[in-house]
Amino acid sequence: MHNHGLGSWMAKRRLKTPDKTALVFDGESITYRQLADAADDVSALLWQRGIRKGDAVAYLGENSPQFLQVLFGAVQLGAVVVPVNTRLAPPEVAHVLTDSGARILVHDREFAERLEAALVQGDLPDRIATGEGSPEHPGLAALMRTAPAGYPRAEVALDDPAAIIYTSGTTGKAKGAVLTHGNLTWVSLNCIVDYDVVSTDIALMISPLFHVASLGMGALPVILKGATIVLEKGFDAGRALEQIQRHRVTMLSGVPTTYQLMADHPAWATTDLSSLAKLTCGGSAVPTRILNAYEERGLSFSQGYGMTETSPGATSLSPAMTRAKQGSVGLPHFFTEVRIADEHGEMVPRGTVGEIEISGPNVFAGYQGNPEATAAAFTPDGWFRSGDLGYLDADGYLYVADRLKDMIISGGENIYPAEVENLVSDLEGVTGVAVIGMPDERWGEVPWAVVTVRQGASVDTAAVRAHLDGRIARYKIPKHVVIVDELPRTASGKVRKADLRARYADR
């Protein structure tokens, strides 16, 4: 039996660099040998629980070594990992678990109450809490020690599914993007080539591993190269600066908001940042103010563009071109191609705006259980249709002009207006709604809801937010609600959201 996917990585790292530090977490160093041994224990436990090749294993928890132990333990069996966003509301968690067909869920104990609330939304899988637990209810750590040693090796090909990552749905429900072992391997190689990851790197991981960017372009390339991850449970600007200085961090990934909060922190000016060599930023363009603050400290960014369906990297802009090509998201990654097509699927000349299409071994296999959406996502010749508008300049650099699907990116989180609009429409008194993204100094964008209401109805920001609280993640809830007499529409009845964004731009 040969595992050609991620499930082979731990054994190879244990053989090649057994005593190298793989993780630093909460002051503890974990070697590659220890990480690999723990992954084997998880494999044995999951096998004992009936997990076989192709079964889905979900994980709901904050960043911790156990996330990676479960990930590698699952893929060693040929199982499929389903990371669950910890910010999802109970109905959204239930959807992810049901849609993925998860057979088992590993979760942090603090999410037990949320899971109980999700029980009414559908049947939940077998559950294991992280940590030690109690004699009556042993947790993952205790169960790993008592699981029978050994497990059968699975035959795994690069085309086999490795993970299902849920991305906000344009029609109200999140879709599960199926990422293969090949997808995650090739995106790791893209990062190693384009971001020059080396075995001596020390990467500070401040973003949640359930995000495809943190996993596909953060943890996995570093592990593949045998470098070290300083893993943080969450993000705190002051602690991040402290960790950079203490561990001589060389690599850091984040979104504009995280970089801004660090630059605004009182410790920014006195923290030793001299070890930092590679900063990558995604989610949205880095504001000039942030570029200036970091350049004053001798630091510059790699920026990029991508999405869950591309594992997620599609393009990268090197630090050397940050100013010369400001506003661009860069060139296609080394093993990835990008082209621009018009509404008829024909290629357009350089400088012409059209839909961004992407091809390469990092492009996903399709949407879980949704062949119609999968078919619609690809062109007849197999390129992924991003749904975003952009153009290539004379040098081949990509510029994103607009979001064809009106997606909002708030603090690195994707928000699809249709999902929010469907729920706001259910509120008593609402007769029409349009959710738009508005500029925000801290988060890049935040959602606003522009609504029309029935005469005499009492609808305001507080009512809308109360209606949505518990139904969707809080970052998706509109920060402002504007009541209007009429929504601007096209002749076909579609809301002209660009008009609304322009109308409220100065508010």
Tab-separated table of N, CA, C and O in Angstrom, residues 249-349:
chain	number	residue	atom	x	y	z
A	249	VAL	N	11.387	35.073	14.568
A	249	VAL	CA	10.493	34.657	13.481
A	249	VAL	C	10.972	35.249	12.157
A	249	VAL	O	11.326	36.428	12.071
A	250	THR	N	10.951	34.413	11.114
A	250	THR	CA	11.368	34.857	9.779
A	250	THR	C	10.196	35.036	8.829
A	250	THR	O	10.292	35.773	7.851
A	251	MET	N	9.083	34.322	9.090
A	251	MET	CA	7.928	34.348	8.190
A	251	MET	C	6.665	34.717	8.954
A	251	MET	O	6.446	34.233	10.063
A	252	LEU	N	5.813	35.536	8.310
A	252	LEU	CA	4.556	35.921	8.919
A	252	LEU	C	3.513	36.098	7.817
A	252	LEU	O	3.778	36.741	6.804
A	253	SER	N	2.338	35.513	8.024
A	253	SER	CA	1.235	35.666	7.080
A	253	SER	C	0.038	36.256	7.805
A	253	SER	O	-0.188	35.975	8.984
A	254	GLY	N	-0.721	37.069	7.095
A	254	GLY	CA	-1.900	37.665	7.712
A	254	GLY	C	-2.725	38.415	6.697
A	254	GLY	O	-2.493	38.333	5.481
A	255	VAL	N	-3.713	39.132	7.196
A	255	VAL	CA	-4.554	39.998	6.367
A	255	VAL	C	-4.254	41.437	6.766
A	255	VAL	O	-3.610	41.683	7.791
A	256	PRO	N	-4.679	42.421	5.959
A	256	PRO	CA	-4.336	43.816	6.290
A	256	PRO	C	-4.689	44.221	7.709
A	256	PRO	O	-3.935	44.965	8.349
A	257	THR	N	-5.805	43.724	8.228
A	257	THR	CA	-6.215	44.102	9.577
A	257	THR	C	-5.182	43.695	10.618
A	257	THR	O	-4.864	44.464	11.532
A	258	THR	N	-4.645	42.477	10.503
A	258	THR	CA	-3.673	42.020	11.497
A	258	THR	C	-2.401	42.858	11.436
A	258	THR	O	-1.833	43.221	12.471
A	259	TYR	N	-1.964	43.173	10.227
A	259	TYR	CA	-0.757	43.996	10.090
A	259	TYR	C	-0.985	45.406	10.622
A	259	TYR	O	-0.100	46.013	11.224
A	260	GLN	N	-2.182	45.931	10.401
A	260	GLN	CA	-2.482	47.264	10.899
A	260	GLN	C	-2.482	47.290	12.424
A	260	GLN	O	-1.916	48.201	13.047
A	261	LEU	N	-3.102	46.280	13.050
A	261	LEU	CA	-3.168	46.238	14.505
A	261	LEU	C	-1.772	46.120	15.122
A	261	LEU	O	-1.494	46.693	16.173
A	262	MET	N	-0.880	45.387	14.461
A	262	MET	CA	0.481	45.282	14.962
A	262	MET	C	1.207	46.620	14.853
A	262	MET	O	1.902	47.046	15.780
A	263	ALA	N	1.036	47.295	13.724
A	263	ALA	CA	1.719	48.578	13.525
A	263	ALA	C	1.174	49.659	14.463
A	263	ALA	O	1.897	50.602	14.810
A	264	ASP	N	-0.086	49.514	14.868
A	264	ASP	CA	-0.695	50.490	15.769
A	264	ASP	C	-0.434	50.191	17.239
A	264	ASP	O	-0.773	51.002	18.112
A	265	HIS	N	0.174	49.040	17.528
A	265	HIS	CA	0.384	48.643	18.923
A	265	HIS	C	1.517	49.467	19.554
A	265	HIS	O	2.511	49.798	18.884
A	266	PRO	N	1.402	49.792	20.842
A	266	PRO	CA	2.455	50.583	21.498
A	266	PRO	C	3.843	49.955	21.446
A	266	PRO	O	4.850	50.674	21.483
A	267	ALA	N	3.902	48.605	21.349
A	267	ALA	CA	5.203	47.927	21.336
A	267	ALA	C	5.845	47.884	19.950
A	267	ALA	O	6.976	47.410	19.807
A	268	TRP	N	5.138	48.377	18.933
A	268	TRP	CA	5.645	48.302	17.562
A	268	TRP	C	7.028	48.937	17.425
A	268	TRP	O	7.946	48.338	16.848
A	269	ALA	N	7.194	50.108	17.946
A	269	ALA	CA	8.442	50.859	17.735
A	269	ALA	C	9.634	50.236	18.442
A	269	ALA	O	10.781	50.414	18.011
A	270	THR	N	9.390	49.491	19.540
A	270	THR	CA	10.503	48.953	20.326
A	270	THR	C	10.756	47.473	20.101
A	270	THR	O	11.728	46.931	20.620
A	271	THR	N	9.904	46.793	19.327
A	271	THR	CA	10.086	45.366	19.076
A	271	THR	C	11.174	45.137	18.035
A	271	THR	O	11.220	45.820	17.008
A	272	ASP	N	12.043	44.170	18.292
A	272	ASP	CA	13.098	43.803	17.345
A	272	ASP	C	12.480	42.952	16.233
A	272	ASP	O	12.091	41.808	16.454
A	273	LEU	N	12.379	43.527	15.060
A	273	LEU	CA	11.793	42.845	13.901
A	273	LEU	C	12.855	42.433	12.884
A	273	LEU	O	12.524	42.062	11.766
A	274	SER	N	14.102	42.476	13.289
A	274	SER	CA	15.193	42.279	12.329
A	274	SER	C	15.241	40.878	11.733
A	274	SER	O	15.824	40.679	10.666
A	275	SER	N	14.619	39.899	12.385
A	275	SER	CA	14.629	38.533	11.854
A	275	SER	C	13.639	38.346	10.718
A	275	SER	O	13.783	37.437	9.889
A	276	LEU	N	12.602	39.187	10.665
A	276	LEU	CA	11.553	39.021	9.660
A	276	LEU	C	12.104	39.218	8.251
A	276	LEU	O	12.743	40.216	7.960
A	277	ALA	N	11.819	38.244	7.402
A	277	ALA	CA	12.296	38.323	6.025
A	277	ALA	C	11.173	38.158	5.011
A	277	ALA	O	11.294	38.615	3.873
A	278	LYS	N	10.070	37.490	5.425
A	278	LYS	CA	8.992	37.177	4.481
A	278	LYS	C	7.648	37.484	5.110
A	278	LYS	O	7.230	36.828	6.052
A	279	LEU	N	6.998	38.499	4.571
A	279	LEU	CA	5.657	38.854	4.997
A	279	LEU	C	4.710	38.620	3.836
A	279	LEU	O	4.952	39.128	2.733
A	280	THR	N	3.659	37.855	4.042
A	280	THR	CA	2.662	37.653	3.001
A	280	THR	C	1.322	38.152	3.496
A	280	THR	O	0.975	37.997	4.665
A	281	CYS	N	0.578	38.766	2.595
A	281	CYS	CA	-0.715	39.345	2.958
A	281	CYS	C	-1.745	38.983	1.905
A	281	CYS	O	-1.498	39.099	0.702
A	282	GLY	N	-2.901	38.516	2.351
A	282	GLY	CA	-3.995	38.191	1.446
A	282	GLY	C	-5.280	38.776	1.960
A	282	GLY	O	-5.315	39.496	2.946
A	283	GLY	N	-6.373	38.444	1.291
A	283	GLY	CA	-7.690	38.911	1.715
A	283	GLY	C	-8.120	40.167	1.004
A	283	GLY	O	-9.234	40.263	0.517
A	284	SER	N	-7.242	41.150	0.929
A	284	SER	CA	-7.506	42.390	0.199
A	284	SER	C	-6.182	43.142	0.088
A	284	SER	O	-5.194	42.771	0.717
A	285	ALA	N	-6.191	44.195	-0.714
A	285	ALA	CA	-4.955	44.955	-0.950
A	285	ALA	C	-4.461	45.609	0.337
A	285	ALA	O	-5.241	46.015	1.190
A	286	VAL	N	-3.139	45.699	0.468
A	286	VAL	CA	-2.548	46.344	1.640
A	286	VAL	C	-2.640	47.855	1.465
A	286	VAL	O	-2.131	48.406	0.485
A	287	PRO	N	-3.300	48.561	2.396
A	287	PRO	CA	-3.399	50.023	2.280
A	287	PRO	C	-2.020	50.678	2.295
A	287	PRO	O	-1.078	50.175	2.919
A	288	THR	N	-1.923	51.832	1.636
A	288	THR	CA	-0.648	52.536	1.554
A	288	THR	C	-0.104	52.866	2.943
A	288	THR	O	1.114	52.808	3.177
A	289	ARG	N	-0.989	53.202	3.871
A	289	ARG	CA	-0.528	53.552	5.225
A	289	ARG	C	0.211	52.386	5.870
A	289	ARG	O	1.210	52.582	6.568
A	290	ILE	N	-0.266	51.167	5.632
A	290	ILE	CA	0.381	49.988	6.209
A	290	ILE	C	1.695	49.706	5.486
A	290	ILE	O	2.713	49.376	6.113
A	291	LEU	N	1.687	49.845	4.158
A	291	LEU	CA	2.942	49.682	3.411
A	291	LEU	C	4.004	50.625	3.949
A	291	LEU	O	5.157	50.232	4.171
A	292	ASN	N	3.619	51.871	4.168
A	292	ASN	CA	4.579	52.867	4.661
A	292	ASN	C	5.122	52.483	6.036
A	292	ASN	O	6.328	52.582	6.296
A	293	ALA	N	4.226	52.056	6.941
A	293	ALA	CA	4.641	51.725	8.305
A	293	ALA	C	5.654	50.592	8.312
A	293	ALA	O	6.630	50.611	9.086
A	294	TYR	N	5.462	49.602	7.457
A	294	TYR	CA	6.374	48.458	7.442
A	294	TYR	C	7.652	48.780	6.672
A	294	TYR	O	8.745	48.319	7.046
A	295	GLU	N	7.535	49.557	5.628
A	295	GLU	CA	8.742	49.929	4.889
A	295	GLU	C	9.664	50.792	5.735
A	295	GLU	O	10.892	50.740	5.587
A	296	GLU	N	9.088	51.572	6.637
A	296	GLU	CA	9.913	52.358	7.562
A	296	GLU	C	10.748	51.476	8.475
A	296	GLU	O	11.785	51.901	8.995
A	297	ARG	N	10.278	50.226	8.677
A	297	ARG	CA	11.041	49.261	9.472
A	297	ARG	C	11.856	48.320	8.594
A	297	ARG	O	12.354	47.288	9.064
A	298	GLY	N	11.954	48.638	7.312
A	298	GLY	CA	12.742	47.817	6.392
A	298	GLY	C	12.036	46.561	5.928
A	298	GLY	O	12.684	45.608	5.473
A	299	LEU	N	10.705	46.532	6.017
A	299	LEU	CA	9.926	45.345	5.681
A	299	LEU	C	8.998	45.621	4.511
A	299	LEU	O	8.455	46.711	4.383
A	300	SER	N	8.808	44.617	3.652
A	300	SER	CA	7.866	44.751	2.539
A	300	SER	C	7.095	43.452	2.376
A	300	SER	O	7.491	42.399	2.898
A	301	PHE	N	6.009	43.514	1.621
A	301	PHE	CA	5.056	42.413	1.546
A	301	PHE	C	5.088	41.670	0.223
A	301	PHE	O	5.317	42.259	-0.829
A	302	SER	N	4.777	40.371	0.317
A	302	SER	CA	4.272	39.633	-0.831
A	302	SER	C	2.755	39.650	-0.704
A	302	SER	O	2.216	39.375	0.373
A	303	GLN	N	2.079	40.009	-1.771
A	303	GLN	CA	0.627	40.010	-1.772
A	303	GLN	C	0.136	38.990	-2.790
A	303	GLN	O	0.907	38.497	-3.607
A	304	GLY	N	-1.127	38.683	-2.737
A	304	GLY	CA	-1.613	37.673	-3.655
A	304	GLY	C	-3.114	37.653	-3.783
A	304	GLY	O	-3.837	38.436	-3.158
A	305	TYR	N	-3.568	36.732	-4.610
A	305	TYR	CA	-4.993	36.567	-4.914
A	305	TYR	C	-5.293	35.084	-5.011
A	305	TYR	O	-4.475	34.297	-5.508
A	306	GLY	N	-6.445	34.715	-4.534
A	306	GLY	CA	-6.861	33.334	-4.636
A	306	GLY	C	-8.183	33.126	-3.941
A	306	GLY	O	-8.844	34.083	-3.517
A	307	MET	N	-8.567	31.876	-3.797
A	307	MET	CA	-9.846	31.541	-3.182
A	307	MET	C	-9.792	30.086	-2.747
A	307	MET	O	-8.856	29.354	-3.087
A	308	THR	N	-10.784	29.689	-1.984
A	308	THR	CA	-10.807	28.323	-1.472
A	308	THR	C	-10.630	27.317	-2.590
A	308	THR	O	-9.904	26.325	-2.448
A	309	GLU	N	-11.274	27.566	-3.725
A	309	GLU	CA	-11.253	26.608	-4.829
A	309	GLU	C	-9.880	26.458	-5.477
A	309	GLU	O	-9.667	25.516	-6.250
A	310	THR	N	-8.952	27.371	-5.187
A	310	THR	CA	-7.593	27.241	-5.736
A	310	THR	C	-6.576	26.912	-4.650
A	310	THR	O	-5.378	27.079	-4.841
A	311	SER	N	-7.053	26.492	-3.529
A	311	SER	CA	-6.269	25.872	-2.434
A	311	SER	C	-5.352	26.742	-1.570
A	311	SER	O	-4.541	26.162	-0.847
A	312	PRO	N	-5.316	28.027	-1.498
A	312	PRO	CA	-6.105	28.998	-2.229
A	312	PRO	C	-5.313	29.858	-3.212
A	312	PRO	O	-5.889	30.688	-3.895
A	313	GLY	N	-3.992	29.720	-3.289
A	313	GLY	CA	-3.190	30.683	-4.034
A	313	GLY	C	-3.332	30.572	-5.534
A	313	GLY	O	-3.219	29.477	-6.102
A	314	ALA	N	-3.549	31.708	-6.199
A	314	ALA	CA	-3.569	31.757	-7.660
A	314	ALA	C	-2.453	32.648	-8.193
A	314	ALA	O	-1.819	32.330	-9.184
A	315	THR	N	-2.226	33.794	-7.523
A	315	THR	CA	-1.176	34.719	-7.959
A	315	THR	C	-0.403	35.236	-6.759
A	315	THR	O	-0.870	35.160	-5.621
A	316	SER	N	0.767	35.782	-7.018
A	316	SER	CA	1.545	36.423	-5.956
A	316	SER	C	2.314	37.607	-6.532
A	316	SER	O	2.784	37.566	-7.671
A	317	LEU	N	2.385	38.663	-5.726
A	317	LEU	CA	3.137	39.868	-6.084
A	317	LEU	C	4.355	39.931	-5.180
A	317	LEU	O	4.231	40.009	-3.961
A	318	SER	N	5.534	39.893	-5.765
A	318	SER	CA	6.764	39.864	-4.981
A	318	SER	C	7.007	41.209	-4.310
A	318	SER	O	6.568	42.257	-4.799
A	319	PRO	N	7.718	41.207	-3.177
A	319	PRO	CA	8.020	42.475	-2.500
A	319	PRO	C	8.721	43.495	-3.397
A	319	PRO	O	8.485	44.696	-3.269
A	320	ALA	N	9.543	42.997	-4.310
A	320	ALA	CA	10.288	43.907	-5.186
A	320	ALA	C	9.361	44.709	-6.094
A	320	ALA	O	9.736	45.777	-6.580
A	321	MET	N	8.137	44.183	-6.326
A	321	MET	CA	7.213	44.844	-7.236
A	321	MET	C	6.052	45.514	-6.509
A	321	MET	O	5.110	45.990	-7.140
A	322	THR	N	6.120	45.579	-5.178
A	322	THR	CA	5.009	46.118	-4.401
A	322	THR	C	4.663	47.542	-4.806
A	322	THR	O	3.483	47.901	-4.924
A	323	ARG	N	5.657	48.365	-5.005
A	323	ARG	CA	5.412	49.761	-5.385
A	323	ARG	C	5.232	49.916	-6.895
A	323	ARG	O	4.342	50.631	-7.349
A	324	ALA	N	6.065	49.232	-7.663
A	324	ALA	CA	5.998	49.375	-9.120
A	324	ALA	C	4.663	48.901	-9.662
A	324	ALA	O	4.155	49.440	-10.653
A	325	LYS	N	4.105	47.886	-9.021
A	325	LYS	CA	2.821	47.331	-9.465
A	325	LYS	C	1.764	47.465	-8.370
A	325	LYS	O	0.930	46.585	-8.191
A	326	GLN	N	1.782	48.581	-7.651
A	326	GLN	CA	0.830	48.759	-6.559
A	326	GLN	C	-0.601	48.682	-7.096
A	326	GLN	O	-0.939	49.299	-8.098
A	327	GLY	N	-1.410	47.910	-6.414
A	327	GLY	CA	-2.777	47.671	-6.862
A	327	GLY	C	-2.934	46.342	-7.564
A	327	GLY	O	-4.046	45.835	-7.711
A	328	SER	N	-1.810	45.770	-7.993
A	328	SER	CA	-1.851	44.458	-8.642
A	328	SER	C	-1.777	43.350	-7.594
A	328	SER	O	-1.250	43.542	-6.496
A	329	VAL	N	-2.315	42.186	-7.956
A	329	VAL	CA	-2.186	41.011	-7.093
A	329	VAL	C	-1.111	40.063	-7.630
A	329	VAL	O	-0.954	38.956	-7.126
A	330	GLY	N	-0.378	40.509	-8.651
A	330	GLY	CA	0.822	39.794	-9.054
A	330	GLY	C	0.687	38.893	-10.260
A	330	GLY	O	-0.262	38.981	-11.051
A	331	LEU	N	1.662	38.022	-10.370
A	331	LEU	CA	1.750	37.049	-11.453
A	331	LEU	C	1.200	35.700	-10.998
A	331	LEU	O	1.166	35.414	-9.802
A	332	PRO	N	0.794	34.849	-11.928
A	332	PRO	CA	0.347	33.516	-11.534
A	332	PRO	C	1.448	32.774	-10.785
A	332	PRO	O	2.640	32.948	-11.077
A	333	HIS	N	1.046	31.968	-9.798
A	333	HIS	CA	2.019	31.129	-9.107
A	333	HIS	C	2.724	30.213	-10.109
A	333	HIS	O	2.230	29.979	-11.216
A	334	PHE	N	3.853	29.690	-9.703
A	334	PHE	CA	4.754	28.978	-10.619
A	334	PHE	C	4.048	27.848	-11.372
A	334	PHE	O	4.257	27.656	-12.570
A	335	PHE	N	3.214	27.082	-10.686
A	335	PHE	CA	2.543	25.944	-11.314
A	335	PHE	C	1.070	26.239	-11.607
A	335	PHE	O	0.244	25.329	-11.674
A	336	THR	N	0.738	27.508	-11.784
A	336	THR	CA	-0.649	27.929	-11.988
A	336	THR	C	-0.722	28.888	-13.170
A	336	THR	O	0.233	29.602	-13.456
A	337	GLU	N	-1.859	28.881	-13.851
A	337	GLU	CA	-2.057	29.781	-14.984
A	337	GLU	C	-3.329	30.593	-14.777
A	337	GLU	O	-4.295	30.119	-14.180
A	338	VAL	N	-3.310	31.827	-15.310
A	338	VAL	CA	-4.459	32.724	-15.214
A	338	VAL	C	-4.724	33.316	-16.593
A	338	VAL	O	-3.795	33.672	-17.319
A	339	ARG	N	-6.006	33.423	-16.932
A	339	ARG	CA	-6.384	34.082	-18.174
A	339	ARG	C	-7.665	34.895	-17.929
A	339	ARG	O	-8.325	34.746	-16.906
A	340	ILE	N	-8.001	35.764	-18.894
A	340	ILE	CA	-9.168	36.628	-18.774
A	340	ILE	C	-10.092	36.359	-19.955
A	340	ILE	O	-9.661	36.343	-21.115
A	341	ALA	N	-11.387	36.149	-19.643
A	341	ALA	CA	-12.364	35.827	-20.681
A	341	ALA	C	-13.538	36.788	-20.642
A	341	ALA	O	-13.894	37.319	-19.582
A	342	ASP	N	-14.158	36.999	-21.810
A	342	ASP	CA	-15.358	37.837	-21.851
A	342	ASP	C	-16.590	36.994	-21.537
A	342	ASP	O	-16.489	35.809	-21.216
A	343	GLU	N	-17.772	37.609	-21.645
A	343	GLU	CA	-18.999	36.903	-21.258
A	343	GLU	C	-19.322	35.727	-22.173
A	343	GLU	O	-20.154	34.871	-21.837
A	344	HIS	N	-18.649	35.658	-23.312
A	344	HIS	CA	-18.860	34.541	-24.234
A	344	HIS	C	-17.788	33.464	-24.092
A	344	HIS	O	-17.780	32.483	-24.849
A	345	GLY	N	-16.876	33.665	-23.138
A	345	GLY	CA	-15.819	32.686	-22.934
A	345	GLY	C	-14.620	32.878	-23.833
A	345	GLY	O	-13.703	32.043	-23.838
A	346	GLU	N	-14.586	33.982	-24.593
A	346	GLU	CA	-13.460	34.260	-25.483
A	346	GLU	C	-12.387	35.038	-24.745
A	346	GLU	O	-12.685	35.893	-23.899
A	347	MET	N	-11.108	34.752	-25.055
A	347	MET	CA	-10.018	35.456	-24.414
A	347	MET	C	-9.982	36.918	-24.889
A	347	MET	O	-10.240	37.209	-26.051
A	348	VAL	N	-9.651	37.811	-23.954
A	348	VAL	CA	-9.627	39.238	-24.278
A	348	VAL	C	-8.189	39.752	-24.302
A	348	VAL	O	-7.291	39.154	-23.694
A	349	PRO	N	-7.921	40.867	-24.969
A	349	PRO	CA	-6.560	41.415	-25.029
A	349	PRO	C	-6.103	41.921	-23.659
A	349	PRO	O	-6.915	42.187	-22.768
